[in-house]
Coordinates of C-alpha atoms in Angstrom, one line a residue:
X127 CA -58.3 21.1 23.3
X128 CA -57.8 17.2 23.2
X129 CA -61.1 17.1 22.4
X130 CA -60.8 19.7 19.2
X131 CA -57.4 17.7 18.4
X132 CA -59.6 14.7 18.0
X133 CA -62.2 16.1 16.3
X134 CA -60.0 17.5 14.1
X135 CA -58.0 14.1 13.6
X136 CA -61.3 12.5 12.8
X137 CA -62.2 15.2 9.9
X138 CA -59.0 14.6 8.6
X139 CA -59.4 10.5 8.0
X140 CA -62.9 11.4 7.2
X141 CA -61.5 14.1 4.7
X142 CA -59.0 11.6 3.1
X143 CA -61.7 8.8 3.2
X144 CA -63.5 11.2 0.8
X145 CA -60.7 11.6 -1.2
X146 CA -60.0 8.2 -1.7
X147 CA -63.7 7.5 -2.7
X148 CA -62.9 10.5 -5.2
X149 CA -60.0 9.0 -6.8
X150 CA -61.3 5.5 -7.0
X151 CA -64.2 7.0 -8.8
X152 CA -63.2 9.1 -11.8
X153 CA -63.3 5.8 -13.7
X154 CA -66.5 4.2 -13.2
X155 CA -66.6 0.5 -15.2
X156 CA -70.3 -0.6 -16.3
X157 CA -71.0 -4.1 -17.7
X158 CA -74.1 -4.8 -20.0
X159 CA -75.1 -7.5 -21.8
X160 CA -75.3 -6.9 -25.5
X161 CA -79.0 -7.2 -26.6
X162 CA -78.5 -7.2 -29.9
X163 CA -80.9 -9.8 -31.8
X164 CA -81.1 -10.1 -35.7
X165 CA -79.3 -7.0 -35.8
X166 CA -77.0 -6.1 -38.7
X167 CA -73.5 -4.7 -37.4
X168 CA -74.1 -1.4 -39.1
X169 CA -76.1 -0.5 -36.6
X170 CA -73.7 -0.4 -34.2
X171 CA -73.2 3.4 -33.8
X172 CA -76.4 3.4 -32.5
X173 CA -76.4 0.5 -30.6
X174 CA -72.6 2.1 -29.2
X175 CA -74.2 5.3 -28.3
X176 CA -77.1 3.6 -26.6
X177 CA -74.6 1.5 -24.2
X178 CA -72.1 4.3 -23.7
X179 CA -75.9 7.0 -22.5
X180 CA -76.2 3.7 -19.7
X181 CA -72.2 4.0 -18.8
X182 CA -72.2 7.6 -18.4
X183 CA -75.4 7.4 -16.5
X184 CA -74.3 4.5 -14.4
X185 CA -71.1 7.3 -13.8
X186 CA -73.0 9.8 -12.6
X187 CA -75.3 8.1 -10.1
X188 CA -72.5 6.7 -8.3
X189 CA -70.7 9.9 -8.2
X190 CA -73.8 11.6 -6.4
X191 CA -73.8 13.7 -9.6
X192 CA -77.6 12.5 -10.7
X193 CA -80.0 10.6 -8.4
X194 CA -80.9 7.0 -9.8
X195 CA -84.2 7.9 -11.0
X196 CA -83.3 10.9 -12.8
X197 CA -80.6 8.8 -14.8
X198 CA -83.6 6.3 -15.8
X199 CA -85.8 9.1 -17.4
X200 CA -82.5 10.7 -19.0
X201 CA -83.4 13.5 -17.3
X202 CA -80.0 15.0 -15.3
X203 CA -79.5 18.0 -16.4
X204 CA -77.4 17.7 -20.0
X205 CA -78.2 17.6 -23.2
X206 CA -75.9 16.3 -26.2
X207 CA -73.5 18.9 -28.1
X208 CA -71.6 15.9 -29.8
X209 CA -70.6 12.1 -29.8
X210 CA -67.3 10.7 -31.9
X211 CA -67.1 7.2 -32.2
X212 CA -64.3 5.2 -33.5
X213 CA -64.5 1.2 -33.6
X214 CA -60.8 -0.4 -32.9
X215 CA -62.0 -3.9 -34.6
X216 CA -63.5 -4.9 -37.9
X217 CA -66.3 -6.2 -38.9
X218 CA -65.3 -10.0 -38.2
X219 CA -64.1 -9.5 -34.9
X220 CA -66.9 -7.1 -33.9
X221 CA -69.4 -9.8 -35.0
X222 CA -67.9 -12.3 -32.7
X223 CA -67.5 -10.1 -29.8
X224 CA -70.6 -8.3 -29.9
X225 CA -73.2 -11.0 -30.3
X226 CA -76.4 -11.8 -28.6
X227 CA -76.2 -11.6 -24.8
X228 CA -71.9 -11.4 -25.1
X229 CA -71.1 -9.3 -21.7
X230 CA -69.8 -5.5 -22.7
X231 CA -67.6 -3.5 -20.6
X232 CA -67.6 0.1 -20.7
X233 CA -65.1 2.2 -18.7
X234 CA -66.3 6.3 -18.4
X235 CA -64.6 9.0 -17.2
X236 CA -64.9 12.9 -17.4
X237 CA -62.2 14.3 -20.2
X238 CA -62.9 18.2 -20.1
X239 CA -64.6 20.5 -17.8
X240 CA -65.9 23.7 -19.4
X241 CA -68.2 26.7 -18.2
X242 CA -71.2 25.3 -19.2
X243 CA -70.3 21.4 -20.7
X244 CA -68.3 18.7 -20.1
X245 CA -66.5 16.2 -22.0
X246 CA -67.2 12.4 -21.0
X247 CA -64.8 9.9 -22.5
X248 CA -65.4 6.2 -22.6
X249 CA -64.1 2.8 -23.4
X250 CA -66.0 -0.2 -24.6
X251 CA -64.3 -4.1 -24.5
X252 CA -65.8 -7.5 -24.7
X253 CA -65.9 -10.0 -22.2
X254 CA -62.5 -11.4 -22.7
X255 CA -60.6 -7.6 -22.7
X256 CA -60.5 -7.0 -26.3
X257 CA -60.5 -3.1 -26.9
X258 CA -63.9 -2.2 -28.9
X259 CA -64.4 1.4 -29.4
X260 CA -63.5 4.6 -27.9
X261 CA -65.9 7.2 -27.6
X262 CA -66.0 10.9 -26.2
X263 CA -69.4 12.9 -25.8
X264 CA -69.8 16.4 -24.9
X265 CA -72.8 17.4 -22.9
X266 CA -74.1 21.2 -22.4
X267 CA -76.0 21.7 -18.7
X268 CA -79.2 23.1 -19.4
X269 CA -82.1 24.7 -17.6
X270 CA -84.8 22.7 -16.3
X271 CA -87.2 25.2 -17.3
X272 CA -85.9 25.8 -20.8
X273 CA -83.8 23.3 -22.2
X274 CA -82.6 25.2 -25.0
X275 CA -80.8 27.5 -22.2
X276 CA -77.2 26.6 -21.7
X277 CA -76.3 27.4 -18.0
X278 CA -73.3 27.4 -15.6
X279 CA -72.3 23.3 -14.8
X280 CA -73.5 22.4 -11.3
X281 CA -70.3 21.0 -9.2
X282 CA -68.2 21.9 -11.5
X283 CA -65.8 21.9 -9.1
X284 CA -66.6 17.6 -8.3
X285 CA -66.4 17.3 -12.0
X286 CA -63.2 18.7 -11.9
X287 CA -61.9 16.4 -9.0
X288 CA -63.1 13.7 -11.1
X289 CA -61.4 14.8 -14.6
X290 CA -59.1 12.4 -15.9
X291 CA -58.2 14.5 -19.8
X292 CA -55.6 11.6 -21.0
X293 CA -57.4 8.5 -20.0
X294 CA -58.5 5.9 -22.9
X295 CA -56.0 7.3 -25.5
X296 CA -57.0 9.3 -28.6
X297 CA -60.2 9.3 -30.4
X298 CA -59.4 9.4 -34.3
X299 CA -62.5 10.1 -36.6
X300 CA -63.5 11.8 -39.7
X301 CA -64.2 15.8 -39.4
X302 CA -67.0 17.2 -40.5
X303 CA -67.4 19.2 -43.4
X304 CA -66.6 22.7 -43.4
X305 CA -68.3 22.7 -47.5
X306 CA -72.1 23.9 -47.6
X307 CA -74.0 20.7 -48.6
X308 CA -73.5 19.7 -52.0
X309 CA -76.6 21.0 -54.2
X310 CA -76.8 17.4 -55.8
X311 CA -76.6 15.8 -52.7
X312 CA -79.2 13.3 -51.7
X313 CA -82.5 13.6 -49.2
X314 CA -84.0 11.1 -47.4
X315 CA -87.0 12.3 -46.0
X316 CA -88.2 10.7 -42.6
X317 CA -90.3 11.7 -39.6
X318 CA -89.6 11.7 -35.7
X319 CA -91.3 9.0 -34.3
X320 CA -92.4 8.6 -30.7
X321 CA -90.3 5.7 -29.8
X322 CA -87.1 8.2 -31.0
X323 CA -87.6 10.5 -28.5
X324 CA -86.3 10.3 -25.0
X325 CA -87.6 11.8 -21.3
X326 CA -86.7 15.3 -22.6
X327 CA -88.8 14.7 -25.3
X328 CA -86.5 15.0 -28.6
X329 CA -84.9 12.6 -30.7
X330 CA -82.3 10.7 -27.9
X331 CA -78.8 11.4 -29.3
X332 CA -78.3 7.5 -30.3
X333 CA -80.9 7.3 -32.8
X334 CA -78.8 9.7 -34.9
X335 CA -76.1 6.7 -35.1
X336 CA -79.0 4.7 -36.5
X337 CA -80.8 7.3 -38.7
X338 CA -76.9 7.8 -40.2
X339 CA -77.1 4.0 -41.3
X340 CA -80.8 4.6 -42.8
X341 CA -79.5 7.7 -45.2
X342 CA -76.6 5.8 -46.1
X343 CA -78.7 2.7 -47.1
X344 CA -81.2 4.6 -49.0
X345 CA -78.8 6.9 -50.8
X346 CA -77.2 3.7 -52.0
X347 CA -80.5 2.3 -52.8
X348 CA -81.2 5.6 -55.3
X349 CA -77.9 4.9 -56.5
X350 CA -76.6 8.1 -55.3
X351 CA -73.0 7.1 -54.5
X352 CA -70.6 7.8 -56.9
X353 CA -68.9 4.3 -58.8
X354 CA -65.7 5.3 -57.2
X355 CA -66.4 4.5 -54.3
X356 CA -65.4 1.2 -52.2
X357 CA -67.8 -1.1 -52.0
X358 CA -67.0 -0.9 -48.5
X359 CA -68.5 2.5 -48.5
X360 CA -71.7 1.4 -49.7
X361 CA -72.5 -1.2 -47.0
X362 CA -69.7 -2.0 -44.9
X363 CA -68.7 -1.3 -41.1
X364 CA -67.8 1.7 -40.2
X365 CA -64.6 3.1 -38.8
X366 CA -65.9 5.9 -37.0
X367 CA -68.9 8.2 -36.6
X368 CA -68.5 12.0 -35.3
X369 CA -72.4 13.6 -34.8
X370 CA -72.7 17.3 -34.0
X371 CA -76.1 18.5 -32.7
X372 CA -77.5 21.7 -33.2
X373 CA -81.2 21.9 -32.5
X374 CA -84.2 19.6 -30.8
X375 CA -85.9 17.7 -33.3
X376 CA -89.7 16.8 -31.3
X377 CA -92.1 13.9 -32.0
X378 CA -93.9 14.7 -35.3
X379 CA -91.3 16.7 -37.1
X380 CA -90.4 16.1 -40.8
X381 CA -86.8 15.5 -40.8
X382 CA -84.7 15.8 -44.1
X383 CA -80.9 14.0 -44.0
X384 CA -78.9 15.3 -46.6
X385 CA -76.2 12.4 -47.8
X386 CA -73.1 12.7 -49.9
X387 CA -69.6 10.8 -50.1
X388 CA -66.5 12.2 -50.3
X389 CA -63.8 10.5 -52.5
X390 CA -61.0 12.5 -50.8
X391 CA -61.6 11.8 -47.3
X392 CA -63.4 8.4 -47.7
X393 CA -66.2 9.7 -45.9
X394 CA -70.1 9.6 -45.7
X395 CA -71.6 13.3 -44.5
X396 CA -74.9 14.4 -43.4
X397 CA -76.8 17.2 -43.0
X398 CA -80.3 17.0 -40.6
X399 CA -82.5 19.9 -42.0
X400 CA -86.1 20.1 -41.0
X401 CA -88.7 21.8 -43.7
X402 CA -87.8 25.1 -42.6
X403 CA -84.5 24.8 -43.4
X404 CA -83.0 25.2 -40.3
X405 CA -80.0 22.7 -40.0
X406 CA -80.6 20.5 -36.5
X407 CA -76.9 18.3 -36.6
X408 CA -74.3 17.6 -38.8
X409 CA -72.3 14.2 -39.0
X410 CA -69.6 12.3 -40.5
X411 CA -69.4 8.4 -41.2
X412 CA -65.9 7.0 -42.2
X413 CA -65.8 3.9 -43.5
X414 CA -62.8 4.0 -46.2
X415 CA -58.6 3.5 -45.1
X416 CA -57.4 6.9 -45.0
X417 CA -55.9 8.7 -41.8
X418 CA -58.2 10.4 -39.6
X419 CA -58.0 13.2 -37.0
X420 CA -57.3 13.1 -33.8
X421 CA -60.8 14.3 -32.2
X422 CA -59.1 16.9 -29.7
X423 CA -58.4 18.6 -33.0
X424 CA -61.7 19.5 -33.9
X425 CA -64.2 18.3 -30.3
X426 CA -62.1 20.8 -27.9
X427 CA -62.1 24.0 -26.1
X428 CA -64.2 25.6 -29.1
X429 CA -67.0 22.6 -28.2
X430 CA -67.3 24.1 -25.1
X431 CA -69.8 27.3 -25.4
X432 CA -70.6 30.1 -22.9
X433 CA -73.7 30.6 -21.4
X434 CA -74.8 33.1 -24.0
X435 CA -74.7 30.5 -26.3
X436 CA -77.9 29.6 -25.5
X437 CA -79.6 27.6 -28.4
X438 CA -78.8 24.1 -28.7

């Protein structure tokens, strides 16, 4: 019996060892270095999203949630439902902070744990502890065999442990648009291109953040943005970025990005159609002073889809 006592003694430390491993883990902090050469700062919702696929990759490998070379190849068993981005600095200061080689932090955490998705929510400051963006992604567990299956979240249950909902504060961006695309809105016409593509072998969901910046420039280029609008709006830094995917672009595909500005909301939106029609992500780019939504308002419960929901 002194013998089972012990035993049971040592599960028991062991047990609370675990725990403690647990808690000290449900927010993982990453540092990069930002490589970002002769870069302009529009591109940094791409260059965000980039950074933030490493955090939440860096998470999961020292959770035991995805062994290290599966994180590499991008290749642990999610796909992207959504990003929202919103940048806490302007333009100046993100220019100063975010130069080349500057040291990022990134903090990452789980926010939501659905059926078959989870919420990751992170937080990005410079080297000295200034706040630099805030951004939550929702990710749908997929099938090895069929990545357009949606299936039931493996360990949901250490997902759960390591859920942290009201860590980081609020994301506020720009909704999308509930309006069918205007019929004089503009197309930029482009084509997947091998280097967009990640291990699962369709467009990585941080090339979106740059493709965004590409429609914007080119619809302001065919003069396609209405005189009212700031001249902020043309060019300037954005304020936030929410990206909603709906299908799996591959290497090859023609890829139509339907722009228009909104006067009321301040807004850039953007439709990703391929020839067929069939609409492959929606997104938003605010870049004007209005209020925004809180993102729990519109990236919540009704992000998170059954397993019938199959098609991504």
């Amino acid at each position: 019996n002194n013998n089972n006592n012990n035993s049971n003694n040592n599960n028991s430390k062991s047990n609370s060892k675990d725990d403690d491993d647990i808690m000290l883990s449900r927010t993982s902090s990453t540092a990069l270095k930002a490589v970002y050469p002769d870069t302009m700062p529009q591109a940094a919702v791409g260059a965000t999203l980039k950074w933030c696929d490493s955090a939440r990759h860096d998470f999961l490998v020292r959770n035991g949630l995805a062994d290290e070379e599966a994180a590499k190849r991008q290749l642990s068993g999610f796909v992207m439902r959504s990003n929202a981005v919103e940048f806490l600095v302007p333009l100046e200061e993100w220019s100063e902070k975010v130069r080349c080689e500057a040291s990022l932090h990134i903090a990452c955490t789980v926010a939501r744990v659905g059926r078959t998705s989870l919420a990751f929510r992170l937080s990005m400051a410079s080297e000295d502890g200034t706040p630099l963006a805030r951004v939550e992604s929702v990710v749908v567990a997929v099938d090895p065999e069929d990545i357009t299956k949606a299936v039931v979240v493996p360990c949901a249950d250490h997902y759960k442990e390591l859920c942290q909902p009201d860590v980081f504060g609020s994301i506020h961006v720009q909704p999308l648009s509930r309006n069918p695309r205007p019929t004089d809105s503009y197309i930029w016409r482009t084509m997947v291109r091998k280097s967009d593509c990640d291990g699962l072998h369709h467009i990585n969901n941080a090339i979106y953040g740059t493709l965004l910046e590409d429609a914007r420039a080119a619809a302001t280029r065919a003069g396609a943005i209405p005189d009212a609008a700031p001249v902020d709006c043309h060019h300037g830094f954005p304020r936030g970025a929410l990206i909603e995917f709906l299908g799996q672009p591959h290497e090859g595909d023609a890829l139509n990005v339907a722009v228009w500005y909104s006067e009321e909301s301040g807004s850039f939106y953007f439709e990703f159609f391929m020839d067929d029609g069939k609409v492959v992500s929606k997104a938003s780019l605010f870049c004007g002073d209005k209020v925004v939504t809180n993102v729990a308002n519109f990236v919540g419960s009704s992000m998170i889809r059954p397993a019938a929901s199959s098609k991504l």
